[in-house]
CSV table of C-alpha atoms and ligand atoms in Angstrom, one decimal:
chain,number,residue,atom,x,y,z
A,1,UNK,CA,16.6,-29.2,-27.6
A,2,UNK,CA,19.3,-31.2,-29.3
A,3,UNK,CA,22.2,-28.7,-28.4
A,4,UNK,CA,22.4,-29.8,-24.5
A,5,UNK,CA,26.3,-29.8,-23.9
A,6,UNK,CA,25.9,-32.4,-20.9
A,7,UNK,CA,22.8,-34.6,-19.8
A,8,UNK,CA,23.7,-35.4,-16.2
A,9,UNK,CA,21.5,-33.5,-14.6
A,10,UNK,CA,18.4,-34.9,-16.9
A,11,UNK,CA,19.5,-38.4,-16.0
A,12,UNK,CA,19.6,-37.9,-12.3
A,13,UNK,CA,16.0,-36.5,-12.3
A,14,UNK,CA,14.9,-39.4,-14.9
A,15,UNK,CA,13.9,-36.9,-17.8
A,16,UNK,CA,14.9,-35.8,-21.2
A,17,UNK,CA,16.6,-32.9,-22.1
A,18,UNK,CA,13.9,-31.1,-23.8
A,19,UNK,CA,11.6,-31.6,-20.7
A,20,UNK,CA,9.0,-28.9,-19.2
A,21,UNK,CA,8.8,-27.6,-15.8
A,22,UNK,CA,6.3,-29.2,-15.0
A,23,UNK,CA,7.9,-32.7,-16.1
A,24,UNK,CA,10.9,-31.6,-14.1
A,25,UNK,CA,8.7,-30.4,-11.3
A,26,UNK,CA,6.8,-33.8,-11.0
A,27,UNK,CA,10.2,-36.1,-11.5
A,28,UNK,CA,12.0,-34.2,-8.9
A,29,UNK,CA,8.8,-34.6,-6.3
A,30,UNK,CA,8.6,-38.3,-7.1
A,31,UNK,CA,12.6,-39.1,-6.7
A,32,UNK,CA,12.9,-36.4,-4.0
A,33,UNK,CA,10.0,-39.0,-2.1
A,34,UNK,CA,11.8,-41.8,-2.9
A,35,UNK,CA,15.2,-41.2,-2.0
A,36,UNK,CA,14.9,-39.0,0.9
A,37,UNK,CA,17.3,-39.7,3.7
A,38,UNK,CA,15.2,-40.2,6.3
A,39,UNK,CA,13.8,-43.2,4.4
A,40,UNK,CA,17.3,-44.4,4.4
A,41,UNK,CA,20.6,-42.4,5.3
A,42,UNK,CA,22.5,-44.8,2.3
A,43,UNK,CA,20.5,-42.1,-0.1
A,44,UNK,CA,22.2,-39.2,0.9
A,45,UNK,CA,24.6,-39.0,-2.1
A,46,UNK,CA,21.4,-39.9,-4.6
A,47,UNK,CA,19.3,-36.9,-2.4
A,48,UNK,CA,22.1,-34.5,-3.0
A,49,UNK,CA,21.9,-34.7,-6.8
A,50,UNK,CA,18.2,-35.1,-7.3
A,51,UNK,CA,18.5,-31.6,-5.4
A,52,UNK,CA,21.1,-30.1,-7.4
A,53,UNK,CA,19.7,-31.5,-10.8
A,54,UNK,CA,16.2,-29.6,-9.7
A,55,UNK,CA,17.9,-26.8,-8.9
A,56,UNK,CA,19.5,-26.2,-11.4
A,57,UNK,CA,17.2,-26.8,-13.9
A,58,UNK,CA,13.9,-25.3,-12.5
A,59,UNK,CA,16.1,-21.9,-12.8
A,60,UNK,CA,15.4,-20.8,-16.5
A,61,UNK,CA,19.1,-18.8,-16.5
A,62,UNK,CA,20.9,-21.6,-14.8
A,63,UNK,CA,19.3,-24.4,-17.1
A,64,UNK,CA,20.6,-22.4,-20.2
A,65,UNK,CA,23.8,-21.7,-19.0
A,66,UNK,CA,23.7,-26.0,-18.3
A,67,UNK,CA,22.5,-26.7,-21.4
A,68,UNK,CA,25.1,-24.5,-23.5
A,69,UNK,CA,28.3,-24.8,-21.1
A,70,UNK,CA,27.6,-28.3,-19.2
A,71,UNK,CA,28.2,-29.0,-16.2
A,72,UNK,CA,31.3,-26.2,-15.7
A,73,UNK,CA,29.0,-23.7,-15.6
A,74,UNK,CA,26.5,-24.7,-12.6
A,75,UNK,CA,28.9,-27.1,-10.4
A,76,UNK,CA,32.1,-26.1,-8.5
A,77,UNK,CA,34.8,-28.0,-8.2
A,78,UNK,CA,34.9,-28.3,-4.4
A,79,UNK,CA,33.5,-31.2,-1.9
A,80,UNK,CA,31.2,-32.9,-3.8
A,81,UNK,CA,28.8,-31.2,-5.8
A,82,UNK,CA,28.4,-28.4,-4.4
A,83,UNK,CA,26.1,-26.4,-6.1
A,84,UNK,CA,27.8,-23.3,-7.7
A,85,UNK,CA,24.4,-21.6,-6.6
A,86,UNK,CA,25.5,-17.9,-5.5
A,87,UNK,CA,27.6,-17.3,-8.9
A,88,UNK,CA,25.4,-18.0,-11.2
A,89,UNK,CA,21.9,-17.1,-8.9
A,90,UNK,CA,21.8,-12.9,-8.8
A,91,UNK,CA,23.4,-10.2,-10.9
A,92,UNK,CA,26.4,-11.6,-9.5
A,93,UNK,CA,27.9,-12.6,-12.4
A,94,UNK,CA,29.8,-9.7,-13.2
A,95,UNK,CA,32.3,-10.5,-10.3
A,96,UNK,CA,32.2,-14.1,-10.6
A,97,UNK,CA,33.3,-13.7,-14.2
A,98,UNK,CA,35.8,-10.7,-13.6
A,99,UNK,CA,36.8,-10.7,-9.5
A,100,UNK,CA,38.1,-14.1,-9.4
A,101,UNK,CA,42.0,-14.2,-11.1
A,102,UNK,CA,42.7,-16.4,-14.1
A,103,UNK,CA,39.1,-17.6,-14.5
A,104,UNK,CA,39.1,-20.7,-11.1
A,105,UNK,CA,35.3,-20.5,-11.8
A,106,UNK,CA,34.9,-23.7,-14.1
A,107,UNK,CA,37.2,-25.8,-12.4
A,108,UNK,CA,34.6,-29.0,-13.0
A,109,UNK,CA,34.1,-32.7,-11.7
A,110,UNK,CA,37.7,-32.8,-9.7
A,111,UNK,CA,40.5,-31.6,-12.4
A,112,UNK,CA,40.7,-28.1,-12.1
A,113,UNK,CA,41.2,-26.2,-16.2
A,114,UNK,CA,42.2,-23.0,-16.2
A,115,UNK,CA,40.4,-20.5,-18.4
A,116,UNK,CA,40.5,-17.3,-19.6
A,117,UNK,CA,38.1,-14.6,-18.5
A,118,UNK,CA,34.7,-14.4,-19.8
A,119,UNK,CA,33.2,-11.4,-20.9
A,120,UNK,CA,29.7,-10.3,-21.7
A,121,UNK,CA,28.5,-8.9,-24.8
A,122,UNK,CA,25.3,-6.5,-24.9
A,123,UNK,CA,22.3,-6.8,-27.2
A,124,UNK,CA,19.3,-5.2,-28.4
A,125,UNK,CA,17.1,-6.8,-29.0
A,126,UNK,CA,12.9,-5.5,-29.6
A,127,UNK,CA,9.7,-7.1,-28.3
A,128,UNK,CA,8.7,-8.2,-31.2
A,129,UNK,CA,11.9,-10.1,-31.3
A,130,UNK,CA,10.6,-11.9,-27.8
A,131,UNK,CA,7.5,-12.2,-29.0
A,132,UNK,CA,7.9,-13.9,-32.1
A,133,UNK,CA,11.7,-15.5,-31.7
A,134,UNK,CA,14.8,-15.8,-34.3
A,135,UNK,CA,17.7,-15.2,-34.3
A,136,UNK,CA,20.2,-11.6,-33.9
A,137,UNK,CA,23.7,-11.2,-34.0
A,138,UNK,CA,26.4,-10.1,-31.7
A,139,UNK,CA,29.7,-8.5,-33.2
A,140,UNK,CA,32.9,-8.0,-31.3
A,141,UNK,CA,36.7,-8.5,-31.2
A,142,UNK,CA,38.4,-11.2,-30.0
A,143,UNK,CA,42.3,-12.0,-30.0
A,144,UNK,CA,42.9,-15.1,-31.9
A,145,UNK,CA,46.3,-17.2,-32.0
A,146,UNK,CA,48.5,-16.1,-34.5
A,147,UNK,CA,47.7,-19.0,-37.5
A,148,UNK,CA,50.8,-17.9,-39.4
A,149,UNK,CA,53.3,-18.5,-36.3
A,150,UNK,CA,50.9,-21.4,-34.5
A,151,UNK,CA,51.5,-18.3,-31.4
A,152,UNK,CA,55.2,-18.6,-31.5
A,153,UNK,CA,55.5,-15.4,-32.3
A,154,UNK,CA,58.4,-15.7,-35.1
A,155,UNK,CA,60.3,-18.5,-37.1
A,156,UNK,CA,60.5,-22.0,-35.4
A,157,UNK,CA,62.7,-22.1,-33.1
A,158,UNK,CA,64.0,-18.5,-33.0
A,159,UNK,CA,62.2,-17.7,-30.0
A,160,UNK,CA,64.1,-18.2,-26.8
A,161,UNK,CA,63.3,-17.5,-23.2
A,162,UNK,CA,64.8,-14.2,-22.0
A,163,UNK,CA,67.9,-15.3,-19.9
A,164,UNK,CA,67.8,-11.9,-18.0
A,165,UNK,CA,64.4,-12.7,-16.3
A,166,UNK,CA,64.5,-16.5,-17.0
A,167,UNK,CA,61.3,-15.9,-18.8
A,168,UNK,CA,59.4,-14.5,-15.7
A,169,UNK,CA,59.3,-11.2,-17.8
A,170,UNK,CA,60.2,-9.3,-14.0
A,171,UNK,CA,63.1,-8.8,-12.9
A,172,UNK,CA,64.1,-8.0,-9.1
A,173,UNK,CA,66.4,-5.8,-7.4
A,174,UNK,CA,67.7,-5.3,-3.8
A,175,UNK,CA,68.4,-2.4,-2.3
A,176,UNK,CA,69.8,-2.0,0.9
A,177,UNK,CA,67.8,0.1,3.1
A,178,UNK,CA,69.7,-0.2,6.2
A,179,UNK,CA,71.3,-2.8,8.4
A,180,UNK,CA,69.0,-5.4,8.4
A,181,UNK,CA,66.7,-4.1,5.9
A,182,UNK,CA,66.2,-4.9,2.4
A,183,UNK,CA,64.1,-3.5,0.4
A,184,UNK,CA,62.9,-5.7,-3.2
A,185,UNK,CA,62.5,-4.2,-5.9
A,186,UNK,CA,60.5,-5.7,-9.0
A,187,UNK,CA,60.7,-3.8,-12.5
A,188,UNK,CA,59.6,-4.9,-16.2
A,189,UNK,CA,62.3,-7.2,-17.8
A,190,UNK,CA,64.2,-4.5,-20.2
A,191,UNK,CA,65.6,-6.8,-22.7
A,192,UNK,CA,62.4,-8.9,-23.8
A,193,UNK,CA,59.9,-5.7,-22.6
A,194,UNK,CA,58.3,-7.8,-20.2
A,195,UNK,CA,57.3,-11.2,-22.3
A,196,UNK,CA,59.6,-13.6,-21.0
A,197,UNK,CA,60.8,-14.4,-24.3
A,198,UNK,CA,63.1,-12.6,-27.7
A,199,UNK,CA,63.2,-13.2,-30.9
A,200,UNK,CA,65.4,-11.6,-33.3
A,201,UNK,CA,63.7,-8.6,-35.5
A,202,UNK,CA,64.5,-10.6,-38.9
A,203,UNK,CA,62.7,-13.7,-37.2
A,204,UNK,CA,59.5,-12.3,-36.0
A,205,UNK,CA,56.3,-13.1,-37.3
A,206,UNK,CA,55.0,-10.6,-39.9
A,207,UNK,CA,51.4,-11.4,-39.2
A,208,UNK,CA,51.1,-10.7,-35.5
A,209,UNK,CA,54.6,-9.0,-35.4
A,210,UNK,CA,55.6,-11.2,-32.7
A,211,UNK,CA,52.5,-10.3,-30.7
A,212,UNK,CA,51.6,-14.5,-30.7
A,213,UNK,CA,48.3,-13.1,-31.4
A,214,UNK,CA,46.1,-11.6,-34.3
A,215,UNK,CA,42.6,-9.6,-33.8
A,216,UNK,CA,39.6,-10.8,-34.9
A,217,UNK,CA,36.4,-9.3,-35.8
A,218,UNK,CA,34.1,-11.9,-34.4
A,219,UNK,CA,30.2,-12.4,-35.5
A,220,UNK,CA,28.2,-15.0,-33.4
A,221,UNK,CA,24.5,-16.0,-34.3
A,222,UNK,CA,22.1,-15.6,-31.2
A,223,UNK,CA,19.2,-17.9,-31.2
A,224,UNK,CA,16.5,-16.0,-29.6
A,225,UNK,CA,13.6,-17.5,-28.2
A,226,UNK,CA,10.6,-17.0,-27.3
A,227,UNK,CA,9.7,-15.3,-24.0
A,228,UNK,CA,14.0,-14.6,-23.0
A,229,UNK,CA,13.8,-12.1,-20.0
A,230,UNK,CA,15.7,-8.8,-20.5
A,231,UNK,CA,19.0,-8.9,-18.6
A,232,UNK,CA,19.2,-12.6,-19.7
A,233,UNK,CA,22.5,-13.9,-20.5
A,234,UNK,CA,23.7,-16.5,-23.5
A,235,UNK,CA,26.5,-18.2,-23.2
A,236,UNK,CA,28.8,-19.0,-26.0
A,237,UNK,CA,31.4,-21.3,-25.2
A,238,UNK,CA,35.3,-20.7,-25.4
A,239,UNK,CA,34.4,-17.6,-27.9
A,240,UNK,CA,36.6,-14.5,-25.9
A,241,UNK,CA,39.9,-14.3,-26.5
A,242,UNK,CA,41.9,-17.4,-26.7
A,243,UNK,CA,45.0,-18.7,-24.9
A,244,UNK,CA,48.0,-20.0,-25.3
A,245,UNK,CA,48.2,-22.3,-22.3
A,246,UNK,CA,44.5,-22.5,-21.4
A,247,UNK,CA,41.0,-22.3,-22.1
A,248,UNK,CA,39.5,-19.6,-24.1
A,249,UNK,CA,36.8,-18.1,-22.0
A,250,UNK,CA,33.4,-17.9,-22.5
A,251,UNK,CA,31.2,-15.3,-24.3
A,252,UNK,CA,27.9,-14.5,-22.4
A,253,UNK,CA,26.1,-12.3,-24.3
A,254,UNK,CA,23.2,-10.2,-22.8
A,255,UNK,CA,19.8,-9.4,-24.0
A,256,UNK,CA,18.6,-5.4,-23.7
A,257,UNK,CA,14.9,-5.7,-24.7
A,258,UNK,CA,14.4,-2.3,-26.0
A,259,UNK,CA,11.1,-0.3,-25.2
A,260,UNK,CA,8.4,-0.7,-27.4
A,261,UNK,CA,5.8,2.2,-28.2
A,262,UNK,CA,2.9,0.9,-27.2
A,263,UNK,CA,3.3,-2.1,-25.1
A,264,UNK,CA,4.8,-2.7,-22.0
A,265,UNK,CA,5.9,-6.0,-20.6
A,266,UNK,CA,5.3,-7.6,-17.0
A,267,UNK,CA,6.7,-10.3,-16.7
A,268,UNK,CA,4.8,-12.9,-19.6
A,269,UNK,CA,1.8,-9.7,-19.9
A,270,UNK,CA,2.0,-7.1,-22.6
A,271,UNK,CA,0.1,-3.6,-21.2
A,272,UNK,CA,-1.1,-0.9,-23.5
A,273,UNK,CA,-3.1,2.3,-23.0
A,274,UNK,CA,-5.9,3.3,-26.0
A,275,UNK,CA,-7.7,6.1,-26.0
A,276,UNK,CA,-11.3,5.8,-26.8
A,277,UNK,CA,-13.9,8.7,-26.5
A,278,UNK,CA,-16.6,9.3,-24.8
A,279,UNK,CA,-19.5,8.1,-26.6
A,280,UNK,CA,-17.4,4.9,-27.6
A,281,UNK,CA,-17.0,4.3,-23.8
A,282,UNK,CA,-20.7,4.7,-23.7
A,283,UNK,CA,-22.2,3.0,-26.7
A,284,UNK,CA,-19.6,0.6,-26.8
A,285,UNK,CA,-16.9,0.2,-30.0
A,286,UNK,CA,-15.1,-1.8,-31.7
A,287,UNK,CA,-11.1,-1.2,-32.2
A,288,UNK,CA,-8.3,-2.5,-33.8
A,289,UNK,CA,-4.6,-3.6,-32.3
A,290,UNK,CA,-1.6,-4.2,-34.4
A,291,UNK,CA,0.3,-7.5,-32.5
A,292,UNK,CA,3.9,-8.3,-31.7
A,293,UNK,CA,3.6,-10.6,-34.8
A,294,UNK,CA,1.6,-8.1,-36.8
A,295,UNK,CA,-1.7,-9.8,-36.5
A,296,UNK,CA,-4.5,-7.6,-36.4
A,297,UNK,CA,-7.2,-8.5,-33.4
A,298,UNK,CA,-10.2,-6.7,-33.4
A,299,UNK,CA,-11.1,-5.8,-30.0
A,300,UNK,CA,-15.3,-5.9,-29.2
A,301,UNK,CA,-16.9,-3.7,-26.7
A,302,UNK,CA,-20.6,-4.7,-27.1
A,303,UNK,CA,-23.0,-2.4,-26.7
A,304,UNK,CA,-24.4,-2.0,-23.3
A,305,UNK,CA,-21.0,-1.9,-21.6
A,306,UNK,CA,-19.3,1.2,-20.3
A,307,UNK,CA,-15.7,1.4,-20.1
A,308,UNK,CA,-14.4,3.7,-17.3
A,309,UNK,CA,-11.7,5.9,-17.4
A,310,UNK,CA,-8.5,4.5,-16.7
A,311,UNK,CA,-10.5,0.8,-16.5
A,312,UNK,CA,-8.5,-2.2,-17.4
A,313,UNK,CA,-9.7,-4.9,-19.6
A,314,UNK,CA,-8.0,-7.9,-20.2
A,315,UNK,CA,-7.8,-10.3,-23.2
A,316,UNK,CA,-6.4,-14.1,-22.8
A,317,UNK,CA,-3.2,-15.3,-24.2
A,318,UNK,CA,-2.6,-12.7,-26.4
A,319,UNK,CA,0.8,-11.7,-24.1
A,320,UNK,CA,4.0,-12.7,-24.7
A,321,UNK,CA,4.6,-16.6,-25.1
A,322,UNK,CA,6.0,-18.2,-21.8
A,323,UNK,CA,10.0,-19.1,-22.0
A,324,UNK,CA,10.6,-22.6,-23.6
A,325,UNK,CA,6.9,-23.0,-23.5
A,326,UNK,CA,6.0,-21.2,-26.0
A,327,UNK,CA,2.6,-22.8,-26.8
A,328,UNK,CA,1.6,-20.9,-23.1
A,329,UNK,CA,0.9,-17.1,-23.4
A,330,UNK,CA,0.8,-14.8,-20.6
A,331,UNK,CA,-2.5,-11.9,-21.3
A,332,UNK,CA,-2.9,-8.6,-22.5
A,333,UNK,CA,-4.4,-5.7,-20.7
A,334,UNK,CA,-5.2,-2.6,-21.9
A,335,UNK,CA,-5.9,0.9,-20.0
A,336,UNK,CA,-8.1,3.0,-21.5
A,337,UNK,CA,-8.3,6.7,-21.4
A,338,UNK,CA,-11.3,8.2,-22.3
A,339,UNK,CA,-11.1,11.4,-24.1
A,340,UNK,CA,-14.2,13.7,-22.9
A,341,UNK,CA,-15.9,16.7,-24.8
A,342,UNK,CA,-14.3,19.5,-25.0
A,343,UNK,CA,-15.6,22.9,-23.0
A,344,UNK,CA,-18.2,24.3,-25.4
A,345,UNK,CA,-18.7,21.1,-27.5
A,346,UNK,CA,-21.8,20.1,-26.5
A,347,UNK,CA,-25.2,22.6,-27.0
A,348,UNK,CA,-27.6,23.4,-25.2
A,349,UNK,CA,-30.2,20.7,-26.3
A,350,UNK,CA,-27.6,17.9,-26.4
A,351,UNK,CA,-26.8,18.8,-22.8
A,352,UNK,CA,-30.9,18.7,-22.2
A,353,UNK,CA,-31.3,15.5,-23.7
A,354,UNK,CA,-28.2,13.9,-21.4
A,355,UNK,CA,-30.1,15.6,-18.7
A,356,UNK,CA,-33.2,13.8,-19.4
A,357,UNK,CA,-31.3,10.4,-20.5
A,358,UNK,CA,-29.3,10.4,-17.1
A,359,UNK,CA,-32.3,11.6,-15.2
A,360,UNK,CA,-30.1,14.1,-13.6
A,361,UNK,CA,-31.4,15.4,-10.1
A,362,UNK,CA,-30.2,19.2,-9.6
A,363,UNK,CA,-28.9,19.7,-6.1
A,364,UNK,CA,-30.9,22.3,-4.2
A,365,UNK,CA,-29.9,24.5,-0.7
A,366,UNK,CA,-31.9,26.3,1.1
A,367,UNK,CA,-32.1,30.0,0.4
A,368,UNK,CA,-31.8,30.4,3.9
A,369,UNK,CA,-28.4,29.1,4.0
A,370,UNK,CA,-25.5,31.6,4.3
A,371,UNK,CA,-23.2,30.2,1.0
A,372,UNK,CA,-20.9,32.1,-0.7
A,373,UNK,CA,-20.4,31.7,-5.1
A,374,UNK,CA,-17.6,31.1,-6.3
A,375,UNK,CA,-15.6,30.3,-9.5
A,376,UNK,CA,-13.6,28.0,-11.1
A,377,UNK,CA,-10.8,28.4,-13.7
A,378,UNK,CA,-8.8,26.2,-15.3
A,379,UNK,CA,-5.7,25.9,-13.7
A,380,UNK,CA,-2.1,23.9,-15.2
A,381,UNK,CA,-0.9,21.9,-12.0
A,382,UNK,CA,2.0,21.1,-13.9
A,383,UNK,CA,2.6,24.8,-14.9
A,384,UNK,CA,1.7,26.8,-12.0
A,385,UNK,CA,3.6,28.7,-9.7
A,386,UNK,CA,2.9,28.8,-6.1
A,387,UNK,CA,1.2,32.6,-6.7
A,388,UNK,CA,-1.3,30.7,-8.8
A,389,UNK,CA,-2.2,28.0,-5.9
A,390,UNK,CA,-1.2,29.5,-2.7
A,391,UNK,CA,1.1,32.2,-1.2
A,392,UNK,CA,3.4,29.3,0.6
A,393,UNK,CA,7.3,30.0,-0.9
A,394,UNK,CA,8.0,26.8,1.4
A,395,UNK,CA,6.2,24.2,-0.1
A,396,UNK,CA,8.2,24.1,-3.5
A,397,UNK,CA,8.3,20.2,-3.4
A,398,UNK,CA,5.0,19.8,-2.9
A,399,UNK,CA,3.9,17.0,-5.3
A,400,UNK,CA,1.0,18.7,-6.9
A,401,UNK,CA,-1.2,15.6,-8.2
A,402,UNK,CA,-4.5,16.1,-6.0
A,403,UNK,CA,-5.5,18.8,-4.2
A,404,UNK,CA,-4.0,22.2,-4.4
A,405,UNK,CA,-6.8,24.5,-5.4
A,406,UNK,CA,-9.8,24.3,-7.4
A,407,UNK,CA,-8.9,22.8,-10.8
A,408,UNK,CA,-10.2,20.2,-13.4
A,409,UNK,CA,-6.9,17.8,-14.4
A,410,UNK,CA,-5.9,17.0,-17.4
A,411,UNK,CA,-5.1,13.6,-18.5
B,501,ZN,ZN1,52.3,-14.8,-35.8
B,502,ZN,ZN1,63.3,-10.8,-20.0
């Protein structure tokens, strides 16, 4: 917890940088007591950043993007600490980072810097990764300041600002429309193609070819910890593409936790499905799970209790460790599906002794009752067309989970 870029917000709430929520949780209660305003208006300023310090940090996203970018990154520039709360709070952050022009967004603490955009940088990452924590790698290209011409863009000195657009790169024209009316006109500077500067051909800089800047093939470690959300974003400071006059922007790259075959995540819970038969659901069992870390647990059903179909059971802390408290684990709960005989497996004297073992009671009606047999046949809800079910060509969309016919569903 070393790598904080800024500690302000720790000081104001009284804690250290590598504090829990619940140590945030109980410092912000305790100050939030002590310096509220109606105690005493003169805390008003004090209030406002015990506030914005919990805030801030109580967000896992928004702490991160504290700790890596400082204070930039959570704070606008305008009226006092205002907290920069709808940028960075949703899925906004796509137009934060790309609507607003010539990256205002980390104007910070008064003095305004201008940056470059930021840009954000997918990766894939598995559950296992979550689970278990490391480190990945993002690769991507970046423009880079020419190091043979120091961005010049040729020999020292031999590049001069265009005099034909005064080194706007646009030049304007008027054309008379009629009396009174003028109509301007603005057009790409012909003689230095728009960059507000030449250079003669012999003078240019081989390496970037006068371009100022070189592409790079950038490759940034990702820490990955334990518990990251998917969709969660990790910013890299000043590592897009750099600037001549300002502020590289920052990299934010963005986890994609891939789908795992057999567990599913909810929030800090992992869910599987197993299938277990039916004498195992009956007579209990004992099973095997392969973990996130490749531990094996061996799961006990004791003898004596019956697992229903599609029952959950769960087991305690064996879910995916809790974000920055990775000593905390969520649970895992599995679904079981319990895979029945199948028509003609059982004989005629097993099915007599499951008579006498469930004590079945055969239902009985009275002769005198007008009833009338009928069968059943299997039938594939999925598969069957509406002569199979019913005659109705009008009911196309009808969802064909229960009901519909006589028919025995498959799992
Ligand atoms: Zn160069
Ligand atoms: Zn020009």
């Amino acid at each position: 917890m070393s790598r904080v870029a800024d500690t302000t917000l720790y000081d104001d709430l009284g804690v250290r940088p590598g504090a829990n929520d619940t140590e945030i949780r109980k410092a912000h209660l305790r100050l939030a007591k002590q310096y509220h305003p109606d105690k005493n208006p003169n805390n008003e300023e004090r209030f406002k950043k015990i506030q914005f310090a919990y805030d801030v940090l109580s967000d896992p996203e928004r702490r991160e993007l504290y700790d890596q970018l400082g204070m930039d990154a959570v704070k606008g520039d305008g009226g006092g600490g205002h907290p920069f709360a709808s940028a960075f709070g949703g899925g906004d952050i796509f137009s934060s980072f790309f609507g607003g022009g010539g990256g205002g967004l980390f104007g910070g603490g008064g003095r305004r810097r201008r940056k470059g955009e930021s840009f954000l940088v997918p990766l894939e990452v598995s559950l296992e990764d979550i689970y278990n924590g490391g480190t990945s790698h993002v690769e991507y290209k970046r423009k880079v300041i020419c190091s043979a011409c120091n961005g010049v863009g040729g020999k020292k000195d031999s590049v001069h600002r265009c005099r034909n657009c005064s080194g706007s790169g646009v030049t304007v024209q008027f054309r008379q429309l009629g009396p009174g009316m003028v109509q301007q006109m603005q057009s790409k500077c012909s003689d230095c193609n728009g960059e507000g500067e030449v250079c003669k051909e012999k003078d240019r800089c081989k390496t970037c070819k006068g371009q100022k800047f070189v592409d790079e093939e950038k490759k940034l470690e990702v820490p990955i910890d334990k518990g990251m959300k998917n969709e969660q974003k990790i910013p890299f400071r000043n590592q897009a593409d750099q600037m001549l006059d300002m502020e590289a922007g920052d990299v934010i790259v963005l986890l994609q936790i891939t789908d795992h075959p057999d567990f599913k995540r909810e929030g800090n819970d992992l869910f599987m499905t197993k299938k277990i038969t039916l004498v195992e659901a009956l007579c209990g069992f004992t099973m095997y799970i392969t973990h996130l870390d490749k531990r094996v647990l061996q799961v006990n059903c004791p003898q004596g209790m019956v697992i229903e179909p599609l029952c959950v059971r769960g087991i305690k802390e064996e879910g995916l460790p809790v974000y920055r408290h990775p000593d905390v684990k969520g649970n895992l709960y599995i679904t079981f599906e319990i895979e029945f005989p199948e028509n003609g497996q059982l004989t005629e004297q097993s099915i007599v002794e499951l008579e006498k073992i469930f004590k079945r009671k055969h239902t009985s009606v009275d002769p005198e009752d007008n009833f009338e047999e009928v069968d059943m046949i299997d039938i594939d809800l999925t598969k069957a067309t509406n002569e199979d079910v019913h005659n109705d060509d009008d009911d196309d969309e009808d969802p064909r989970g229960a009901g519909g016919g006589v028919g025995c569903r498959q799992q």
